[in-house]
């Protein structure tokens, strides 16, 4: 007996209805990106490992899916190396390529390779899958789509402002209530400086980024394990648990970080973004959150994260400013800022809240019943006119029993069925049945189109 097929953990199949919902998500995000002047690009699913490694921090590197070289990948490897069973070292010999972890690093590589063709500032968006060798859990997948928008070649904070407007517009269109959280890596650097642990900035940000997930006690434990002193951890507590309005937090930070030039610069940038957005009439809440760190090493300025208010799930959008990402590919001095919508998590949120508009998931609008060769030939003429008018229509391919064909229409939630028998052909018409009300009417092709395009 053949083994039952399966798919890898952390991946999913999507049915036609689910794909209709996903396309609603992608199209909504794409439409808003177009409103703000972003243009679409695509990059390969796989990149050279040299492009990917070292860009996401130590934890990120561990989550890269590596692709085994084709051919004789044992050539050039000694017996000693094989017997050492050093997985990381062997992988570097076996694998030259990897599946992309996100869309930002491939985008940086794209900018460097195509610099002579690009007009700066370059506003691009990208909607493609990414892969992470993570432990699958609710809302976390090994294969998932990101919907990124980035601006490179501009230092202006107006880019940050517009990206937050995009976030607000997208979630308003979806009907999802969110909190947009904002912070700045310069503020975090300033905090590390004033507690006397400037060289531990990465350890500090990686740890406090987990506050929501593991709690304050475990964050403090992780900080201690990274060699951060008890005195520094104590100084950190009131800062990361700072409360009040955005204005009150900024005022406190100006005082606390008065001894850090970098920290004050981060406060100034955050103040500009928040004050400008206040005049824009955002529909969703925006909050300065000092526990937001975004675990990726390449962020250097403003950082963002979006949380759904009515569903328990992780971040559904994130991003930030990176001043030196293209520098690692030999192109210094190109600043960038971007956001990434987590389409799979948004899909789950819209499902839980039942927020999909009916028209987003409707497929076929009209089904022609097939009674035989002559009837089908007649129906095809009306069908062609219906499709030309933009009506999503199909004909049942086989002259099966009426019950089977009507059942097909019900299962696919097709709202109208056209029945063509001898009487209808004699009159040059079709019997149009409304599957919801049960009402039937004899109509010409033009009248049928009128009913369905109302």
Short mmCIF file of C-alpha atoms in Angstrom, two decimals:
data_model
loop_
_atom_site.label_atom_id
_atom_site.label_comp_id
_atom_site.label_asym_id
_atom_site.label_seq_id
_atom_site.Cartn_x
_atom_site.Cartn_y
_atom_site.Cartn_z
CA UNK A 1 0.00 0.00 0.00
CA UNK A 2 1.42 3.41 -1.00
CA UNK A 3 2.37 5.72 1.86
CA UNK A 4 0.00 8.62 2.40
CA UNK A 5 1.57 11.80 0.97
CA UNK A 6 2.28 14.76 3.19
CA UNK A 7 3.86 18.21 3.18
CA UNK A 8 6.74 19.56 5.33
CA UNK A 9 5.81 20.97 8.73
CA UNK A 10 5.35 24.71 8.68
CA UNK A 11 3.96 24.74 5.11
CA UNK A 12 0.36 24.76 3.89
CA UNK A 13 -1.82 23.97 0.89
CA UNK A 14 -4.38 26.60 -0.07
CA UNK A 15 -7.77 25.79 -1.54
CA UNK A 16 -9.42 27.90 -4.27
CA UNK A 17 -11.44 29.80 -1.62
CA UNK A 18 -8.30 30.39 0.44
CA UNK A 19 -6.43 31.59 -2.64
CA UNK A 20 -9.24 34.04 -3.39
CA UNK A 21 -8.81 35.39 0.15
CA UNK A 22 -5.03 35.58 -0.21
CA UNK A 23 -5.33 37.40 -3.52
CA UNK A 24 -7.65 39.89 -1.81
CA UNK A 25 -4.82 40.54 0.69
CA UNK A 26 -2.13 40.85 -1.97
CA UNK A 27 -4.28 43.07 -4.21
CA UNK A 28 -5.24 45.39 -1.34
CA UNK A 29 -1.60 45.86 -0.31
CA UNK A 30 -0.50 46.21 -3.95
CA UNK A 31 -3.13 48.91 -4.60
CA UNK A 32 -1.98 50.96 -1.60
CA UNK A 33 1.69 50.62 -2.62
CA UNK A 34 0.77 51.96 -6.06
CA UNK A 35 -0.99 54.94 -4.42
CA UNK A 36 2.34 55.95 -2.90
CA UNK A 37 4.44 55.55 -6.06
CA UNK A 38 6.08 52.16 -5.40
CA UNK A 39 7.06 49.88 -8.31
CA UNK A 40 7.22 46.08 -8.28
CA UNK A 41 10.32 43.89 -8.69
CA UNK A 42 11.03 40.18 -8.12
CA UNK A 43 14.21 38.35 -7.10
CA UNK A 44 15.08 34.61 -7.22
CA UNK A 45 13.88 32.24 -4.48
CA UNK A 46 17.48 31.20 -3.88
CA UNK A 47 20.46 33.45 -3.27
CA UNK A 48 24.15 32.74 -2.81
CA UNK A 49 24.75 31.92 0.87
CA UNK A 50 27.47 34.56 0.86
CA UNK A 51 24.69 37.10 0.17
CA UNK A 52 22.55 35.89 3.07
CA UNK A 53 24.97 34.88 5.84
CA UNK A 54 25.88 37.44 8.48
CA UNK A 55 23.01 39.81 7.67
CA UNK A 56 20.46 38.58 10.25
CA UNK A 57 22.60 38.05 13.33
CA UNK A 58 23.67 34.71 14.77
CA UNK A 59 20.08 33.56 15.42
CA UNK A 60 18.97 34.48 11.91
CA UNK A 61 21.88 32.61 10.31
CA UNK A 62 20.74 29.43 12.07
CA UNK A 63 17.30 29.75 10.46
CA UNK A 64 18.57 29.86 6.87
CA UNK A 65 17.49 26.93 4.69
CA UNK A 66 20.64 25.84 2.86
CA UNK A 67 20.51 24.13 -0.55
CA UNK A 68 22.79 21.18 -1.10
CA UNK A 69 25.14 21.53 -4.07
CA UNK A 70 24.40 19.33 -7.05
CA UNK A 71 27.04 16.94 -8.39
CA UNK A 72 29.83 15.44 -6.31
CA UNK A 73 29.68 17.64 -3.24
CA UNK A 74 32.08 15.29 -1.37
CA UNK A 75 34.98 16.29 -3.61
CA UNK A 76 37.47 18.46 -1.74
CA UNK A 77 36.29 17.25 1.68
CA UNK A 78 38.74 15.21 3.72
CA UNK A 79 37.83 12.10 5.72
CA UNK A 80 38.85 14.02 8.82
CA UNK A 81 36.30 16.75 8.08
CA UNK A 82 33.57 14.18 7.45
CA UNK A 83 34.33 12.30 10.67
CA UNK A 84 34.36 15.52 12.67
CA UNK A 85 30.54 15.69 12.19
CA UNK A 86 30.80 19.49 12.41
CA UNK A 87 27.43 20.31 10.81
CA UNK A 88 28.07 24.03 10.32
CA UNK A 89 31.49 23.51 8.75
CA UNK A 90 30.25 20.69 6.48
CA UNK A 91 27.23 22.73 5.41
CA UNK A 92 29.55 25.52 4.27
CA UNK A 93 31.28 22.97 2.00
CA UNK A 94 28.12 21.21 0.79
CA UNK A 95 26.00 24.32 0.22
CA UNK A 96 26.69 27.45 -1.80
CA UNK A 97 23.06 28.60 -2.05
CA UNK A 98 20.17 29.14 0.33
CA UNK A 99 16.47 30.04 0.24
CA UNK A 100 15.91 33.71 0.98
CA UNK A 101 15.12 34.51 4.64
CA UNK A 102 13.47 37.83 3.85
CA UNK A 103 13.11 40.21 0.90
CA UNK A 104 15.27 43.07 2.23
CA UNK A 105 18.73 41.54 1.84
CA UNK A 106 17.98 40.28 -1.71
CA UNK A 107 16.69 43.79 -2.44
CA UNK A 108 19.97 45.31 -1.22
CA UNK A 109 21.82 42.89 -3.49
CA UNK A 110 19.50 43.89 -6.36
CA UNK A 111 20.21 47.59 -5.81
CA UNK A 112 23.98 47.02 -5.91
CA UNK A 113 23.81 44.84 -9.04
CA UNK A 114 21.43 47.19 -10.90
CA UNK A 115 22.69 50.55 -9.59
CA UNK A 116 23.30 51.91 -13.12
CA UNK A 117 19.67 51.25 -14.12
CA UNK A 118 18.04 52.67 -10.99
CA UNK A 119 16.84 56.24 -10.42
CA UNK A 120 17.20 57.26 -6.76
CA UNK A 121 15.32 57.52 -4.50
CA UNK A 122 14.14 54.06 -5.57
CA UNK A 123 10.73 53.01 -4.25
CA UNK A 124 10.14 49.31 -4.79
CA UNK A 125 7.70 46.73 -3.53
CA UNK A 126 7.96 42.96 -3.64
CA UNK A 127 5.36 40.26 -2.88
CA UNK A 128 7.06 36.85 -2.74
CA UNK A 129 7.54 33.85 -0.41
CA UNK A 130 10.42 33.55 2.07
CA UNK A 131 11.66 30.57 4.08
CA UNK A 132 12.88 30.15 7.66
CA UNK A 133 13.98 26.94 9.38
CA UNK A 134 11.98 27.93 12.45
CA UNK A 135 9.96 25.78 14.85
CA UNK A 136 6.41 25.80 13.40
CA UNK A 137 3.69 27.11 15.73
CA UNK A 138 0.46 29.08 15.52
CA UNK A 139 1.04 32.08 13.26
CA UNK A 140 4.62 31.01 12.50
CA UNK A 141 5.43 29.10 9.32
CA UNK A 142 8.54 27.87 7.56
CA UNK A 143 7.27 29.13 4.22
CA UNK A 144 5.33 32.36 4.13
CA UNK A 145 4.78 35.43 1.99
CA UNK A 146 6.09 38.90 2.69
CA UNK A 147 4.81 42.05 1.07
CA UNK A 148 7.68 44.53 1.30
CA UNK A 149 7.98 48.19 0.41
CA UNK A 150 11.34 49.97 0.66
CA UNK A 151 12.76 53.37 -0.25
CA UNK A 152 16.53 53.55 -0.81
CA UNK A 153 18.69 56.54 -1.61
CA UNK A 154 16.95 59.02 0.70
CA UNK A 155 17.66 60.00 4.33
CA UNK A 156 14.39 61.93 4.70
CA UNK A 157 12.15 60.95 7.62
CA UNK A 158 9.17 61.71 5.37
CA UNK A 159 9.74 58.19 4.05
CA UNK A 160 9.10 56.78 7.55
CA UNK A 161 5.98 58.94 7.81
CA UNK A 162 4.61 57.70 4.48
CA UNK A 163 5.31 54.06 5.35
CA UNK A 164 3.27 54.46 8.54
CA UNK A 165 0.48 56.03 6.47
CA UNK A 166 0.63 52.99 4.17
CA UNK A 167 0.32 50.67 7.19
CA UNK A 168 -2.63 52.66 8.51
CA UNK A 169 -4.37 52.71 5.10
CA UNK A 170 -3.91 48.96 4.48
CA UNK A 171 -5.31 47.88 7.86
CA UNK A 172 -8.15 50.40 7.61
CA UNK A 173 -9.10 48.82 4.26
CA UNK A 174 -8.95 45.36 5.82
CA UNK A 175 -11.07 46.50 8.78
CA UNK A 176 -8.43 45.24 11.25
CA UNK A 177 -7.87 47.40 14.35
CA UNK A 178 -4.14 47.62 15.05
CA UNK A 179 -1.57 49.33 17.22
CA UNK A 180 1.43 50.63 15.28
CA UNK A 181 4.48 50.46 17.54
CA UNK A 182 7.52 52.60 16.83
CA UNK A 183 10.99 52.85 18.37
CA UNK A 184 14.50 53.81 17.25
CA UNK A 185 17.70 51.77 17.38
CA UNK A 186 19.60 54.99 18.24
CA UNK A 187 17.49 55.25 21.42
CA UNK A 188 18.40 51.66 22.28
CA UNK A 189 22.08 52.40 21.58
CA UNK A 190 21.83 55.43 23.88
CA UNK A 191 20.28 53.30 26.62
CA UNK A 192 23.12 50.77 26.28
CA UNK A 193 25.61 53.65 26.60
CA UNK A 194 24.11 55.20 29.74
CA UNK A 195 23.89 51.87 31.57
CA UNK A 196 27.57 51.27 30.75
CA UNK A 197 27.09 48.35 28.33
CA UNK A 198 27.60 50.02 24.93
CA UNK A 199 29.41 46.99 23.51
CA UNK A 200 26.45 44.73 24.38
CA UNK A 201 23.85 46.60 22.27
CA UNK A 202 23.04 43.53 20.12
CA UNK A 203 22.60 41.26 23.16
CA UNK A 204 20.40 43.87 24.85
CA UNK A 205 18.15 44.44 21.81
CA UNK A 206 17.78 40.71 21.06
CA UNK A 207 16.74 40.09 24.69
CA UNK A 208 14.28 42.96 25.19
CA UNK A 209 12.67 42.25 21.81
CA UNK A 210 11.39 39.05 23.49
CA UNK A 211 9.65 40.87 26.37
CA UNK A 212 6.13 40.18 25.04
CA UNK A 213 6.93 36.50 24.46
CA UNK A 214 8.96 35.46 27.54
CA UNK A 215 8.29 38.14 30.16
CA UNK A 216 10.53 40.52 32.10
CA UNK A 217 12.03 37.90 34.43
CA UNK A 218 13.27 35.74 31.55
CA UNK A 219 14.55 38.80 29.66
CA UNK A 220 16.60 39.77 32.72
CA UNK A 221 17.87 36.19 33.00
CA UNK A 222 18.96 36.24 29.34
CA UNK A 223 20.70 39.61 29.83
CA UNK A 224 22.62 38.19 32.81
CA UNK A 225 23.61 35.11 30.78
CA UNK A 226 25.05 37.46 28.12
CA UNK A 227 27.39 38.95 30.74
CA UNK A 228 25.50 42.17 31.41
CA UNK A 229 26.04 43.31 35.01
CA UNK A 230 23.32 43.29 37.66
CA UNK A 231 23.78 47.05 38.06
CA UNK A 232 23.21 47.64 34.33
CA UNK A 233 20.14 45.34 34.32
CA UNK A 234 18.72 47.28 37.29
CA UNK A 235 19.24 50.60 35.44
CA UNK A 236 17.47 49.13 32.40
CA UNK A 237 14.21 48.24 34.18
CA UNK A 238 12.51 51.67 34.47
CA UNK A 239 13.54 52.53 30.91
CA UNK A 240 12.09 49.49 29.13
CA UNK A 241 8.93 49.66 31.28
CA UNK A 242 8.42 53.39 30.64
CA UNK A 243 4.72 54.34 30.41
CA UNK A 244 2.59 57.40 29.60
CA UNK A 245 1.69 59.21 26.37
CA UNK A 246 4.12 59.38 23.47
CA UNK A 247 4.93 63.00 24.38
CA UNK A 248 5.56 62.06 28.04
CA UNK A 249 7.84 59.18 27.03
CA UNK A 250 9.82 61.44 24.69
CA UNK A 251 10.21 64.09 27.41
CA UNK A 252 11.48 61.49 29.89
CA UNK A 253 13.90 60.06 27.31
CA UNK A 254 15.34 63.52 26.57
CA UNK A 255 16.25 63.77 30.24
CA UNK A 256 17.43 60.16 30.71
CA UNK A 257 19.53 60.17 27.51
CA UNK A 258 20.98 63.68 27.94
CA UNK A 259 24.45 62.16 28.17
CA UNK A 260 24.17 60.26 24.88
CA UNK A 261 24.38 62.14 21.59
CA UNK A 262 23.22 59.04 19.67
CA UNK A 263 20.29 58.48 22.02
CA UNK A 264 19.11 62.09 21.69
CA UNK A 265 19.30 61.82 17.90
CA UNK A 266 16.94 58.81 18.09
CA UNK A 267 14.54 60.78 20.31
CA UNK A 268 14.60 63.69 17.81
CA UNK A 269 13.84 61.37 14.86
CA UNK A 270 10.99 59.65 16.75
CA UNK A 271 9.53 63.01 17.75
CA UNK A 272 9.50 64.22 14.13
CA UNK A 273 7.78 61.03 12.88
CA UNK A 274 5.15 61.00 15.68
CA UNK A 275 4.41 64.75 15.48
CA UNK A 276 4.06 64.66 11.68
CA UNK A 277 1.76 61.62 11.82
CA UNK A 278 -0.38 63.37 14.44
CA UNK A 279 -1.38 65.92 11.78
CA UNK A 280 -2.26 63.18 9.24
CA UNK A 281 -5.37 61.86 10.99
CA UNK A 282 -4.37 58.19 11.25
CA UNK A 283 -7.26 55.80 11.90
CA UNK A 284 -5.15 53.51 14.11
CA UNK A 285 -3.20 54.07 17.33
CA UNK A 286 0.56 54.70 17.12
CA UNK A 287 2.68 54.12 20.21
CA UNK A 288 6.32 54.72 21.14
CA UNK A 289 7.37 51.36 22.63
CA UNK A 290 10.89 51.08 24.06
CA UNK A 291 10.67 47.29 24.31
CA UNK A 292 10.45 47.11 20.52
CA UNK A 293 13.90 46.17 19.27
CA UNK A 294 13.40 44.16 16.05
CA UNK A 295 16.01 41.41 16.33
CA UNK A 296 17.70 42.05 12.99
CA UNK A 297 21.17 43.58 13.12
CA UNK A 298 20.84 45.79 10.06
CA UNK A 299 18.37 48.34 11.50
CA UNK A 300 20.02 51.64 12.45
CA UNK A 301 17.18 54.14 12.95
CA UNK A 302 13.39 54.05 13.26
CA UNK A 303 11.86 50.59 13.73
CA UNK A 304 8.20 49.59 13.44
CA UNK A 305 5.93 46.73 14.39
CA UNK A 306 2.17 46.26 14.07
CA UNK A 307 -0.01 44.26 16.47
CA UNK A 308 -3.63 43.27 15.85
CA UNK A 309 -5.83 44.41 18.75
CA UNK A 310 -8.64 41.84 18.45
CA UNK A 311 -6.66 38.63 17.85
CA UNK A 312 -3.86 36.98 19.83
CA UNK A 313 -1.09 36.64 17.26
CA UNK A 314 2.48 37.90 16.79
CA UNK A 315 3.55 40.92 14.78
CA UNK A 316 1.65 41.25 11.48
CA UNK A 317 3.87 43.97 9.99
CA UNK A 318 7.38 45.17 10.78
CA UNK A 319 10.25 47.18 9.39
CA UNK A 320 12.70 50.00 9.93
CA UNK A 321 15.55 52.19 8.73
CA UNK A 322 18.87 50.67 7.67
CA UNK A 323 21.70 53.05 6.80
CA UNK A 324 24.40 50.68 5.68
CA UNK A 325 22.91 47.45 4.31
CA UNK A 326 24.18 47.90 0.74
CA UNK A 327 27.64 48.68 2.18
CA UNK A 328 28.26 44.98 2.76
CA UNK A 329 27.90 44.51 -1.01
CA UNK A 330 30.41 47.24 -1.81
CA UNK A 331 28.01 50.17 -2.23
CA UNK A 332 28.38 52.50 0.74
CA UNK A 333 26.31 55.54 1.61
CA UNK A 334 22.88 54.30 0.47
CA UNK A 335 20.29 54.67 3.20
CA UNK A 336 17.04 52.76 3.12
CA UNK A 337 13.82 52.26 5.07
CA UNK A 338 11.16 49.64 4.58
CA UNK A 339 8.17 47.71 5.91
CA UNK A 340 7.00 44.15 5.43
CA UNK A 341 3.40 42.93 5.74
CA UNK A 342 3.12 39.33 6.97
CA UNK A 343 0.49 38.09 4.53
CA UNK A 344 0.05 34.70 6.22
CA UNK A 345 -0.63 36.20 9.63
CA UNK A 346 -2.98 38.79 8.10
CA UNK A 347 -4.77 35.86 6.39
CA UNK A 348 -5.25 34.20 9.80
CA UNK A 349 -6.47 37.44 11.42
CA UNK A 350 -9.01 38.13 8.64
CA UNK A 351 -10.24 34.54 8.94
CA UNK A 352 -10.66 34.73 12.71
CA UNK A 353 -12.47 38.07 12.54
CA UNK A 354 -14.47 37.06 9.40
CA UNK A 355 -13.59 40.32 7.69
CA UNK A 356 -13.41 39.19 4.06
CA UNK A 357 -15.89 41.07 1.84
CA UNK A 358 -18.26 38.67 0.07
CA UNK A 359 -17.13 39.76 -3.39
CA UNK A 360 -13.50 38.93 -2.52
CA UNK A 361 -14.17 35.20 -2.24
CA UNK A 362 -16.82 34.75 -4.91
CA UNK A 363 -15.66 32.69 -7.86
CA UNK A 364 -17.90 31.71 -10.75
CA UNK A 365 -21.06 33.85 -11.08
CA UNK A 366 -22.92 31.77 -13.65
CA UNK A 367 -23.05 28.07 -14.52
CA UNK A 368 -24.62 26.71 -17.72
CA UNK A 369 -26.23 23.30 -17.28
CA UNK A 370 -25.17 20.80 -19.96
CA UNK A 371 -28.03 18.64 -21.38
CA UNK A 372 -26.16 17.38 -24.43
CA UNK A 373 -24.26 18.32 -27.57
CA UNK A 374 -26.88 20.63 -29.19
CA UNK A 375 -27.77 22.39 -25.95
CA UNK A 376 -24.10 22.85 -25.04
CA UNK A 377 -23.34 24.36 -28.47
CA UNK A 378 -26.20 26.85 -28.07
CA UNK A 379 -25.12 27.68 -24.49
CA UNK A 380 -21.57 28.36 -25.62
CA UNK A 381 -22.76 31.30 -27.71
CA UNK A 382 -24.43 32.98 -24.72
CA UNK A 383 -21.48 32.00 -22.52
CA UNK A 384 -19.04 33.81 -24.81
CA UNK A 385 -21.16 37.00 -24.66
CA UNK A 386 -21.38 36.75 -20.85
CA UNK A 387 -17.62 36.41 -20.52
CA UNK A 388 -17.06 39.30 -22.94
CA UNK A 389 -19.19 41.40 -20.57
CA UNK A 390 -16.88 40.48 -17.68
CA UNK A 391 -19.10 37.83 -16.08
CA UNK A 392 -17.23 34.88 -14.55
CA UNK A 393 -19.03 31.99 -16.20
CA UNK A 394 -18.55 28.30 -17.00
CA UNK A 395 -20.41 25.36 -18.50
CA UNK A 396 -20.53 21.93 -16.88
CA UNK A 397 -18.29 19.88 -19.22
CA UNK A 398 -20.31 16.66 -19.18
CA UNK A 399 -23.98 15.96 -19.92
CA UNK A 400 -24.43 14.56 -16.42
CA UNK A 401 -27.62 14.23 -14.36
CA UNK A 402 -29.25 17.55 -13.48
CA UNK A 403 -28.91 16.79 -9.74
CA UNK A 404 -25.12 16.39 -10.05
CA UNK A 405 -24.75 19.65 -11.96
CA UNK A 406 -26.92 21.61 -9.50
CA UNK A 407 -24.94 20.10 -6.61
CA UNK A 408 -21.76 21.33 -8.31
CA UNK A 409 -23.23 24.85 -8.41
CA UNK A 410 -24.19 24.67 -4.72
CA UNK A 411 -20.77 23.41 -3.57
CA UNK A 412 -19.02 26.22 -5.49
CA UNK A 413 -21.54 28.83 -4.23
CA UNK A 414 -22.40 29.84 -7.80
CA UNK A 415 -25.27 32.34 -7.47
CA UNK A 416 -26.88 31.86 -10.92
CA UNK A 417 -27.53 28.84 -13.13
CA UNK A 418 -28.57 29.02 -16.81
CA UNK A 419 -30.72 26.16 -18.08
CA UNK A 420 -31.00 25.62 -21.84
CA UNK A 421 -33.31 22.91 -23.17
CA UNK A 422 -35.31 22.49 -26.39
CA UNK A 423 -37.92 25.15 -25.49
CA UNK A 424 -35.24 27.71 -24.61
CA UNK A 425 -33.35 27.07 -27.86
CA UNK A 426 -36.55 27.50 -29.89
CA UNK A 427 -37.03 30.93 -28.31
CA UNK A 428 -33.32 31.85 -28.52
CA UNK A 429 -33.22 32.32 -24.75
CA UNK A 430 -32.05 30.67 -21.52
CA UNK A 431 -33.82 29.99 -18.23
CA UNK A 432 -31.89 31.90 -15.56
CA UNK A 433 -32.23 30.60 -12.00
CA UNK A 434 -31.26 32.60 -8.91
CA UNK A 435 -29.84 29.91 -6.63
CA UNK A 436 -30.48 31.91 -3.46
CA UNK A 437 -34.13 32.88 -4.03
CA UNK A 438 -35.07 30.03 -6.37
CA UNK A 439 -36.62 32.57 -8.79
CA UNK A 440 -36.47 31.67 -12.50
CA UNK A 441 -36.92 33.84 -15.60
CA UNK A 442 -36.60 33.31 -19.34
CA UNK A 443 -34.03 35.78 -20.68
CA UNK A 444 -32.14 36.71 -23.84
CA UNK A 445 -28.34 36.87 -23.73
CA UNK A 446 -28.54 40.65 -23.29
CA UNK A 447 -31.10 40.40 -20.48
CA UNK A 448 -29.00 37.74 -18.75
CA UNK A 449 -25.96 40.03 -18.87
CA UNK A 450 -28.09 42.89 -17.49
CA UNK A 451 -29.20 40.79 -14.49
CA UNK A 452 -25.68 39.65 -13.61
CA UNK A 453 -23.98 43.02 -14.08
CA UNK A 454 -26.48 45.00 -12.00
#
